[in-house]
XYZ file of C-alpha atoms in Angstrom:
636
model
C -2.816 148.784 52.740
C -4.418 146.309 50.237
C -2.353 143.224 49.117
C -3.059 141.577 45.787
C -1.202 138.579 44.485
C -0.704 138.461 40.529
C 1.255 136.204 38.452
C 3.012 136.465 34.972
C 2.222 133.740 32.142
C 3.406 133.454 28.664
C 5.600 131.882 26.123
C 9.272 131.568 26.707
C 11.395 134.498 25.825
C 8.305 136.704 25.416
C 10.028 139.485 27.826
C 8.002 138.666 31.328
C 11.157 139.035 33.387
C 12.137 142.272 31.698
C 8.672 143.564 32.207
C 8.651 142.835 35.761
C 11.911 144.488 36.179
C 10.854 147.785 34.414
C 7.615 147.670 36.590
C 9.425 146.783 39.824
C 12.898 147.587 39.661
C 13.469 143.871 40.878
C 15.519 141.362 38.651
C 13.510 138.029 39.668
C 16.029 135.904 37.771
C 18.231 135.185 40.669
C 20.131 131.937 39.683
C 23.371 132.149 37.646
C 21.880 129.757 35.277
C 19.097 132.091 34.740
C 21.292 134.962 34.275
C 23.445 133.220 31.921
C 20.923 131.682 29.669
C 18.488 134.621 29.806
C 15.364 132.559 30.664
C 13.331 132.016 34.023
C 13.949 128.389 35.438
C 12.476 128.893 39.017
C 9.702 131.179 40.252
C 10.668 134.555 40.960
C 9.025 137.250 43.179
C 8.813 140.989 43.312
C 7.151 143.622 45.271
C 5.322 146.413 43.417
C 3.819 149.284 45.550
C 1.636 150.604 42.931
C 0.463 153.598 45.411
C 0.537 154.068 49.027
C -2.758 152.008 49.577
C -1.985 149.257 47.137
C 0.827 146.426 47.456
C 0.995 144.055 44.477
C 3.303 140.852 44.724
C 4.206 139.693 41.441
C 5.203 135.843 40.766
C 7.217 135.386 37.659
C 6.901 132.172 36.226
C 8.935 130.444 33.746
C 7.534 130.171 30.094
C 9.477 127.006 28.854
C 7.274 124.143 27.828
C 9.281 121.740 30.312
C 8.511 124.076 33.263
C 4.890 124.577 33.033
C 4.817 122.860 36.293
C 6.667 125.633 37.807
C 4.160 128.291 36.340
C 1.246 126.077 37.649
C 2.963 126.191 41.029
C 3.210 130.124 40.765
C -0.358 130.736 39.477
C -2.095 128.751 42.372
C -3.761 131.395 44.559
C -3.204 134.391 42.269
C -6.013 137.018 41.857
C -4.833 138.287 38.340
C -2.581 137.078 35.859
C -0.426 139.412 33.605
C -0.419 137.607 30.435
C 2.915 138.654 28.481
C 2.765 138.230 24.560
C 5.596 139.424 22.347
C 4.161 141.637 19.563
C 6.698 140.019 16.981
C 5.717 136.447 17.743
C 2.081 136.661 19.119
C 0.098 133.773 20.639
C 2.487 130.816 21.097
C 1.960 127.237 22.185
C 2.981 127.858 25.874
C 0.788 131.054 25.796
C -2.388 128.707 24.868
C -1.239 126.269 27.546
C -0.730 129.017 30.201
C -4.052 130.396 29.531
C -5.739 126.911 30.023
C -3.967 126.330 33.217
C -4.964 129.748 34.611
C -8.692 129.078 33.567
C -8.476 125.547 35.511
C -6.822 127.575 38.545
C -9.819 129.856 38.824
C -8.163 132.847 37.723
C -11.075 135.166 36.652
C -9.061 138.206 35.430
C -6.222 139.202 33.247
C -4.183 141.980 31.856
C -2.481 141.283 28.615
C 0.864 143.109 28.178
C 1.829 143.079 24.379
C 5.809 143.534 24.569
C 8.412 144.371 22.473
C 6.401 146.890 20.523
C 9.451 148.626 19.598
C 10.426 145.783 17.265
C 7.122 145.877 15.164
C 4.544 148.275 13.556
C 1.264 149.086 15.751
C -0.942 147.118 13.614
C 0.898 143.890 14.183
C 0.966 144.482 17.813
C -2.726 145.124 18.030
C -3.310 141.710 16.011
C -1.424 139.974 18.571
C -3.689 141.742 21.466
C -6.763 140.640 19.787
C -5.826 137.034 19.362
C -4.639 137.067 23.102
C -7.748 138.630 24.369
C -10.119 136.350 22.483
C -8.246 133.369 23.716
C -8.625 134.368 27.406
C -12.397 135.448 26.658
C -12.974 131.929 25.217
C -11.821 130.626 28.568
C -14.138 132.964 30.275
C -11.470 135.252 31.801
C -12.199 138.989 31.243
C -9.036 140.788 29.740
C -7.678 144.355 28.858
C -4.903 144.519 26.586
C -1.922 147.003 26.724
C 0.865 147.660 24.357
C 4.266 148.341 26.006
C 8.178 148.094 25.648
C 10.364 147.062 28.580
C 13.319 148.208 26.600
C 12.125 151.771 25.926
C 9.539 152.204 28.869
C 6.616 152.846 26.260
C 3.332 151.807 27.574
C 4.794 150.862 31.136
C 2.517 153.352 32.864
C -0.479 151.905 30.789
C 0.298 148.387 32.157
C 0.133 149.988 35.964
C -3.124 151.610 35.180
C -4.594 148.438 33.784
C -3.487 146.380 36.585
C -4.929 148.799 39.222
C -8.231 149.171 37.229
C -8.228 145.279 37.250
C -7.816 144.995 40.911
C -10.559 147.850 41.518
C -13.180 146.300 39.068
C -12.816 142.850 40.756
C -12.847 144.084 44.495
C -9.372 142.688 45.267
C -7.320 143.457 47.904
C -9.334 142.715 51.018
C -8.223 140.164 53.473
C -9.017 136.578 53.068
C -10.245 135.279 56.238
C -10.123 131.546 57.233
C -7.363 129.208 58.024
C -3.962 130.075 57.656
C -2.446 128.367 54.601
C 0.587 128.570 52.668
C 2.027 126.090 50.145
C 5.856 126.000 50.487
C 7.834 126.990 47.383
C 11.248 127.683 48.657
C 13.099 126.513 51.947
C 16.355 127.560 53.092
C 18.226 128.541 56.335
C 19.339 132.012 57.651
C 22.213 132.279 59.942
C 21.126 132.936 63.611
C 17.412 132.341 62.433
C 16.781 128.896 61.291
C 14.523 127.449 58.844
C 12.875 129.659 56.711
C 9.941 128.972 54.245
C 8.401 131.078 51.531
C 5.146 130.985 49.448
C 1.956 132.748 49.017
C -0.280 133.243 51.786
C -3.672 132.588 50.232
C -5.743 132.621 53.257
C -5.881 133.520 56.968
C -4.215 136.011 59.234
C -0.997 134.816 60.860
C 0.712 136.469 63.940
C 4.241 136.278 65.028
C 4.333 133.444 67.662
C 1.447 131.774 66.506
C 1.437 127.851 66.583
C 1.327 126.240 63.146
C 1.529 122.724 61.661
C 3.855 121.810 58.751
C 1.842 119.145 56.897
C 4.175 116.947 54.836
C 3.027 113.800 52.742
C 4.344 111.286 55.167
C 3.987 113.109 58.526
C 3.257 116.427 60.400
C 5.411 118.594 62.345
C 4.629 121.179 65.106
C 6.073 124.667 64.622
C 5.868 128.330 65.749
C 5.942 131.332 63.318
C 9.081 132.804 65.138
C 9.402 135.547 62.627
C 7.451 137.014 59.609
C 8.727 138.802 56.490
C 6.665 140.451 53.700
C 8.965 141.296 50.641
C 12.269 141.534 53.150
C 10.126 143.683 55.805
C 9.507 142.230 59.270
C 6.081 142.200 60.338
C 4.184 141.095 63.574
C 1.154 140.067 61.419
C 0.500 139.067 57.794
C -2.728 138.643 56.137
C -3.667 136.843 53.172
C -3.382 137.420 50.178
C 0.621 138.221 50.169
C 3.929 136.582 49.454
C 5.240 135.621 52.820
C 8.445 134.318 54.474
C 8.128 132.454 57.632
C 10.870 131.693 60.192
C 9.744 128.513 61.519
C 10.564 127.573 65.113
C 10.942 123.881 66.145
C 11.374 122.468 62.596
C 14.701 121.501 60.964
C 15.635 122.480 57.542
C 15.980 119.033 56.055
C 12.353 117.962 57.404
C 10.708 120.673 55.181
C 10.613 120.621 51.377
C 8.961 122.381 48.468
C 5.264 121.171 48.230
C 4.600 121.009 51.956
C 1.795 122.968 53.621
C 2.015 125.295 56.332
C -1.399 125.938 58.338
C -2.935 126.185 61.506
C -5.938 123.904 60.532
C -6.091 121.008 63.130
C -8.127 119.023 60.839
C -6.092 118.962 57.656
C -4.027 115.833 56.723
C -2.196 114.258 53.836
C -4.587 112.094 51.409
C -4.223 109.595 48.541
C -7.782 109.868 47.337
C -9.650 112.924 46.274
C -13.145 113.499 44.789
C -12.935 116.417 42.259
C -14.942 118.414 39.763
C -12.789 117.690 36.584
C -12.916 119.617 33.587
C -11.410 117.793 30.776
C -9.722 119.863 27.951
C -9.808 116.571 25.764
C -11.323 113.183 26.307
C -9.912 111.341 29.292
C -10.424 107.540 29.767
C -11.378 105.894 33.083
C -7.877 104.886 34.482
C -6.035 107.448 32.599
C -2.766 108.513 34.549
C -1.586 112.189 34.395
C 0.313 114.467 36.405
C -1.292 116.221 39.200
C -0.280 119.594 40.140
C -1.901 121.347 43.113
C -0.379 124.261 44.878
C 3.317 123.650 44.894
C 3.033 119.877 45.075
C 2.702 117.106 42.484
C 1.740 113.532 42.098
C 0.666 111.124 39.579
C -3.073 110.572 39.557
C -5.233 107.653 38.076
C -8.875 109.356 36.954
C -11.804 107.425 37.710
C -15.073 109.155 36.882
C -17.827 108.818 39.746
C -20.610 107.977 37.656
C -20.695 105.045 35.365
C -18.887 106.184 32.211
C -15.420 105.122 30.640
C -14.673 108.187 28.956
C -14.894 111.750 30.412
C -15.392 114.051 27.233
C -16.022 117.346 29.170
C -16.660 118.079 32.819
C -17.604 115.687 35.625
C -17.280 114.300 39.036
C -14.230 112.036 39.338
C -12.196 110.384 42.011
C -8.221 110.925 41.671
C -6.222 108.029 43.257
C -2.637 109.002 43.799
C 0.555 107.168 43.840
C 2.073 109.395 46.474
C 0.155 111.131 49.415
C -0.115 115.002 48.991
C -1.574 117.640 51.360
C -4.653 119.269 49.736
C -7.690 121.167 51.263
C -11.339 121.481 50.295
C -11.708 124.037 47.400
C -7.913 123.893 46.124
C -7.786 124.246 42.449
C -5.497 121.767 40.346
C -4.184 120.980 37.173
C -3.556 117.598 35.244
C -0.970 117.702 32.595
C 0.205 115.054 30.287
C -0.470 111.094 30.260
C 3.217 110.288 31.079
C 4.392 109.502 34.628
C 8.232 109.943 34.304
C 8.207 113.925 34.118
C 6.138 117.078 33.511
C 6.226 116.870 29.748
C 3.117 116.698 27.988
C -0.082 119.105 27.516
C -2.602 120.337 29.917
C -5.460 117.712 29.941
C -7.541 119.209 32.234
C -8.111 120.545 35.874
C -10.608 121.847 38.312
C -11.517 121.796 42.170
C -11.087 119.545 44.954
C -14.655 118.646 46.285
C -13.754 116.110 49.157
C -9.952 115.492 50.395
C -11.060 112.309 52.449
C -13.921 110.453 50.662
C -15.067 106.980 51.953
C -13.654 104.057 50.414
C -16.868 102.450 49.718
C -20.383 104.485 49.511
C -23.455 104.140 47.306
C -22.861 106.104 44.205
C -26.015 107.890 44.149
C -25.202 109.446 47.867
C -21.886 110.298 46.824
C -22.937 112.145 43.468
C -25.956 114.188 45.470
C -23.137 115.235 47.946
C -20.365 116.092 45.522
C -22.941 117.980 43.233
C -24.011 120.072 46.095
C -20.339 120.766 47.097
C -19.783 121.866 43.633
C -22.668 124.145 43.257
C -21.975 125.878 46.652
C -25.136 124.474 48.089
C -24.477 124.046 51.725
C -27.893 123.064 52.964
C -27.886 120.197 50.308
C -24.389 119.433 51.030
C -24.700 119.016 54.943
C -27.837 116.862 54.678
C -26.401 114.638 51.926
C -23.171 114.245 54.177
C -25.019 113.572 57.267
C -26.872 110.656 55.354
C -23.691 109.314 53.952
C -22.017 109.415 57.373
C -24.914 107.895 59.242
C -24.998 106.790 61.844
C -21.766 108.716 62.764
C -22.135 112.575 63.308
C -20.645 115.165 60.910
C -18.612 117.907 62.845
C -18.982 121.137 61.522
C -15.652 122.375 62.501
C -13.708 119.615 60.605
C -15.665 120.085 57.282
C -14.010 123.089 55.714
C -10.511 121.319 55.432
C -12.071 118.599 53.573
C -14.960 120.410 51.600
C -15.033 123.206 49.073
C -17.509 125.383 51.425
C -16.626 127.961 53.814
C -16.810 127.198 57.459
C -19.449 129.884 58.239
C -21.705 128.627 55.482
C -21.506 125.020 56.717
C -22.302 125.973 60.412
C -25.230 128.193 59.214
C -26.600 125.400 57.403
C -26.359 122.943 60.036
C -28.417 125.369 62.279
C -31.145 125.628 59.600
C -31.339 121.908 59.152
C -31.537 121.406 62.857
C -34.414 124.146 63.141
C -36.450 122.324 60.789
C -35.914 118.951 62.045
C -33.748 117.504 59.209
C -30.854 117.154 61.412
C -30.688 116.643 65.189
C -27.828 118.539 67.199
C -25.799 116.281 69.481
C -23.010 118.701 70.564
C -21.307 121.714 69.415
C -21.410 121.933 65.654
C -22.104 118.227 65.603
C -25.393 116.845 63.851
C -26.935 113.539 62.856
C -29.829 112.490 60.821
C -32.942 111.671 62.979
C -33.232 108.472 61.141
C -29.726 107.524 62.401
C -30.993 108.565 65.991
C -33.973 106.262 65.583
C -31.810 103.297 64.265
C -29.454 103.627 67.102
C -32.278 103.760 69.562
C -33.557 100.659 68.063
C -30.051 98.983 68.352
C -29.946 100.062 72.016
C -33.218 98.662 72.977
C -32.367 95.376 71.106
C -29.033 95.036 73.003
C -30.708 95.660 76.234
C -33.397 92.788 75.432
C -30.742 90.535 74.063
C -28.864 90.905 77.690
C -32.102 90.174 79.403
C -32.710 87.006 77.717
C -28.948 85.844 78.043
C -28.650 87.022 81.659
C -31.929 86.901 83.186
C -30.391 86.979 86.659
C -28.896 90.124 86.030
C -30.652 93.649 86.871
C -29.620 94.653 83.425
C -26.720 95.523 80.941
C -24.081 97.598 82.420
C -24.427 101.337 81.112
C -20.651 101.484 79.855
C -21.201 98.060 77.934
C -24.121 99.473 76.202
C -22.242 102.844 75.266
C -19.112 100.865 74.045
C -21.405 98.446 71.922
C -23.209 101.524 70.316
C -20.216 103.314 69.788
C -18.702 100.879 67.479
C -20.954 101.820 64.501
C -22.161 105.227 65.653
C -19.419 106.670 67.541
C -19.025 107.768 71.092
C -20.929 111.024 70.593
C -24.185 109.423 69.060
C -23.876 106.498 71.618
C -24.070 109.053 74.691
C -26.848 111.179 73.022
C -29.036 108.015 72.469
C -28.439 106.375 75.884
C -29.255 109.872 77.589
C -32.429 110.239 75.452
C -33.706 106.784 76.344
C -33.411 107.350 80.002
C -34.682 110.716 80.130
C -38.351 112.034 80.500
C -41.251 111.117 82.597
C -41.741 107.822 80.431
C -38.193 106.381 79.741
C -37.869 103.643 77.441
C -34.875 102.394 79.663
C -34.528 102.208 83.349
C -31.343 103.064 85.076
C -30.691 101.299 88.170
C -27.179 102.186 89.787
C -24.818 101.403 86.818
C -27.377 99.123 84.952
C -29.937 99.542 82.256
C -32.919 97.539 81.784
C -36.149 97.436 79.991
C -39.517 98.656 81.941
C -41.164 95.467 81.376
C -38.235 93.496 82.705
C -38.893 92.187 86.126
C -35.694 90.220 86.246
C -35.369 86.575 87.152
C -33.568 87.749 90.143
C -37.018 89.055 91.495
C -38.503 85.420 90.781
C -38.346 83.399 93.868
C -37.621 80.034 92.308
C -34.572 81.701 90.287
C -33.678 83.272 93.660
C -33.510 79.935 95.085
C -31.943 78.368 92.219
C -29.030 80.827 92.771
C -28.739 80.421 96.305
C -28.643 76.616 95.853
C -25.962 76.649 93.210
C -23.827 78.761 95.611
C -24.340 76.460 98.419
C -23.261 73.587 95.885
C -20.218 75.288 94.762
C -19.024 75.940 98.290
C -19.517 72.247 99.276
C -17.765 71.091 96.112
C -14.870 73.281 96.886
C -11.897 72.319 94.669
C -13.850 69.301 92.967
C -15.851 71.568 91.104
C -19.096 71.319 89.389
C -20.220 70.856 85.879
C -22.803 72.496 83.736
C -24.899 69.232 83.714
C -24.674 69.129 87.490
C -25.966 72.677 87.930
C -28.631 72.051 85.441
C -29.765 69.213 87.845
C -29.862 71.527 90.554
C -31.887 74.265 88.776
C -34.308 71.853 86.676
C -33.752 73.937 83.581
C -30.450 74.224 81.592
C -31.292 77.912 80.583
C -31.554 78.836 84.277
C -28.207 76.923 84.812
C -26.312 78.930 82.260
C -27.769 82.360 83.715
C -26.778 81.088 87.218
C -23.255 80.099 86.054
C -22.726 83.440 84.058
C -23.866 85.581 87.213
C -21.694 83.761 89.826
C -18.680 84.396 87.424
C -19.657 88.050 86.804
C -20.179 88.564 90.283
C -16.572 87.081 91.222
C -18.140 84.250 93.443
C -16.914 81.631 90.927
C -14.177 81.064 88.331
C -14.342 78.841 85.100
C -11.554 76.570 84.593
C -11.991 74.220 81.833
C -15.213 72.714 81.520
C -15.652 73.196 85.569
C -16.889 75.968 87.901
C -15.085 76.326 91.192
C -15.868 78.056 94.269
C -13.922 81.485 94.189
C -13.009 81.175 97.889
C -11.600 77.666 97.567
C -9.500 78.649 94.608
C -8.156 81.635 96.495
C -7.220 79.421 99.429
C -5.536 77.237 96.873
C -3.725 79.866 95.261
C -2.067 80.732 98.701
C -0.659 77.225 99.199
C 0.724 77.245 95.808
C 2.393 80.554 96.045
C 3.776 79.361 99.650
C 4.844 75.948 98.155
C 6.830 77.691 95.233
C 8.545 80.084 97.406
C 9.957 77.263 99.572
C 10.478 74.602 96.909
C 11.191 76.802 93.790
C 8.666 74.852 91.620
C 5.494 72.956 91.437
C 5.063 69.807 89.591
C 1.596 68.141 88.603
C 2.278 65.330 91.189
C 2.752 67.976 93.980
C -0.236 69.650 92.904
C -2.176 66.560 93.123
C -0.724 65.758 96.707
C -1.756 69.312 97.984
C -5.294 69.263 96.466
C -6.001 65.454 96.782
C -7.544 65.818 93.448
C -7.063 64.010 90.046
C -6.162 65.496 86.432
C -9.674 66.411 85.953
C -9.424 69.272 88.436
C -5.634 69.857 88.864
C -4.941 70.448 84.952
C -7.536 73.093 84.438
C -6.829 74.642 87.841
C -2.844 75.041 86.877
C -3.902 76.434 83.413
C -6.164 78.909 85.564
C -3.053 79.986 87.436
C -0.971 80.211 84.071
C -3.665 82.776 82.775
C -3.724 84.801 85.941
C 0.107 84.795 85.889
C 0.307 83.114 89.328
C 2.316 80.596 87.884
C 4.013 80.031 84.578
C 5.361 76.960 82.983
C 9.382 76.435 82.897
C 10.961 74.320 80.115
C 10.361 70.972 81.870
C 6.574 71.516 82.131
C 6.698 72.306 86.002
C 5.247 75.399 87.426
C 7.465 78.323 88.530
C 6.454 81.735 89.974
C 4.380 83.812 87.484
C 5.298 87.288 86.405
C 2.693 89.592 87.312
């Protein structure tokens, strides 16, 4: 069976709910206040099985100007709008605003129901139909007009036929594949079942028992689809598009709210910044604030055109900075309404499509414009290449991009493979790519780091493999770092030589290979052993090696090799320090504490050696200072 979601739109009291009741037999005004006042306040929902092969879900939206935010929530994700216009009043202010909102939300097809024709002559009803149709077509929405009366039943079958024809013409009713996505519009609890959320499943295929994530502005919750209901009927599986109630396992009623998003997308997350294509219905100044409506969520957005202009007069790329986080996915449609921040009142100012849900804080405007224009135009090849250049030297991840950008997953992965094939991207893992220029830059950085290490530590056989990986990963990420290191040591003519866990340049022989340097190293080791707890200064070692640079290298090596320790400005033989440590531990265990005077007695040394050695034992937690300045047993 095909599933299609349509929504009503139109001015207050033009008969939307009465028409839905006549079409479906369902009274969507469920609240006592709605029934008492005779107007729709909240969204209403009704199943409409047009025939055995087609089930239409109708979302009945309020028409009052103060409730347009509910209408926008209802229209998000619909396939066709059922625009209701009263024959005796014709097009009214909320009719126009609803039409504008539908266009901005991506609605492409409309059926106009001219209601209450039992109150006027046919000529007046046809004039209302012509005006409404002209308004829709001005906005680029194809429309069919039907005259009807919910009161008498006249024309009701024509409405049904017009909706069926619109569905057939647009090819709607097929499954929408992709990530599961549902914006929550109602939350309640059912005795014995727990928390239930409802909304329009706009994308994806959901099965009972599937793991889900509930994304909130401030957190994310793990849940399970414990039960699925489509228009009151239990289902083991639900496919978009359809109205859906999900019994969520593992989530409390108070933890879920209207505006949250239920999804199986592991990469989606809340955001406070969106890069968008914004169609302005009236000029918007840079920094203007407006109410943002997206799905069933809302926030206040500050409008900042991406390019250097202080006034957005028609359409353009913009950055929206939000005062509270929301959950948005790439491709989501939105509406901006009013300039006030104290409520939903005001007019529709504009709207459009989310291009990037998590844009970088700082990036060159030219790169950002190139990327966003490619996303807006649906050009995955250009978008992937522009993103790879923007993210460089870090890689782009094909499986994470659909949540962020308004391009389908399959198109992005295909684009990555094409760019890889012609050499414009380099594959470094499954659906992971980086630019060739970035690889070259990181290779140059790696060779530079190895060379710098040789100069700093000429006695070393090379830089530690893990150290190089970590240093490269700081800017490029671990995947690119691993890819580059592997490439540099591979092949018949590697640019780096791997010896055990060290890497060196092919031209590096190493000071350790030099007989004079080797002799200096052995002489310093012997001098350290002879000095014992008296220690050696750097100047003394420089006298032994006859070269201050070699002295620094030798001292760095003996510390790295754990043959000496540095304390203060002195270097001490490690074996001598270990022996002293045992003496100190025995003394503290026997006496309970160690004074500086006792330290001098044990070692036979002065303050020049005892103070730095005590500080060394404090650092290594062999000892610790008490309140008197004496040492007691350390914690460690």
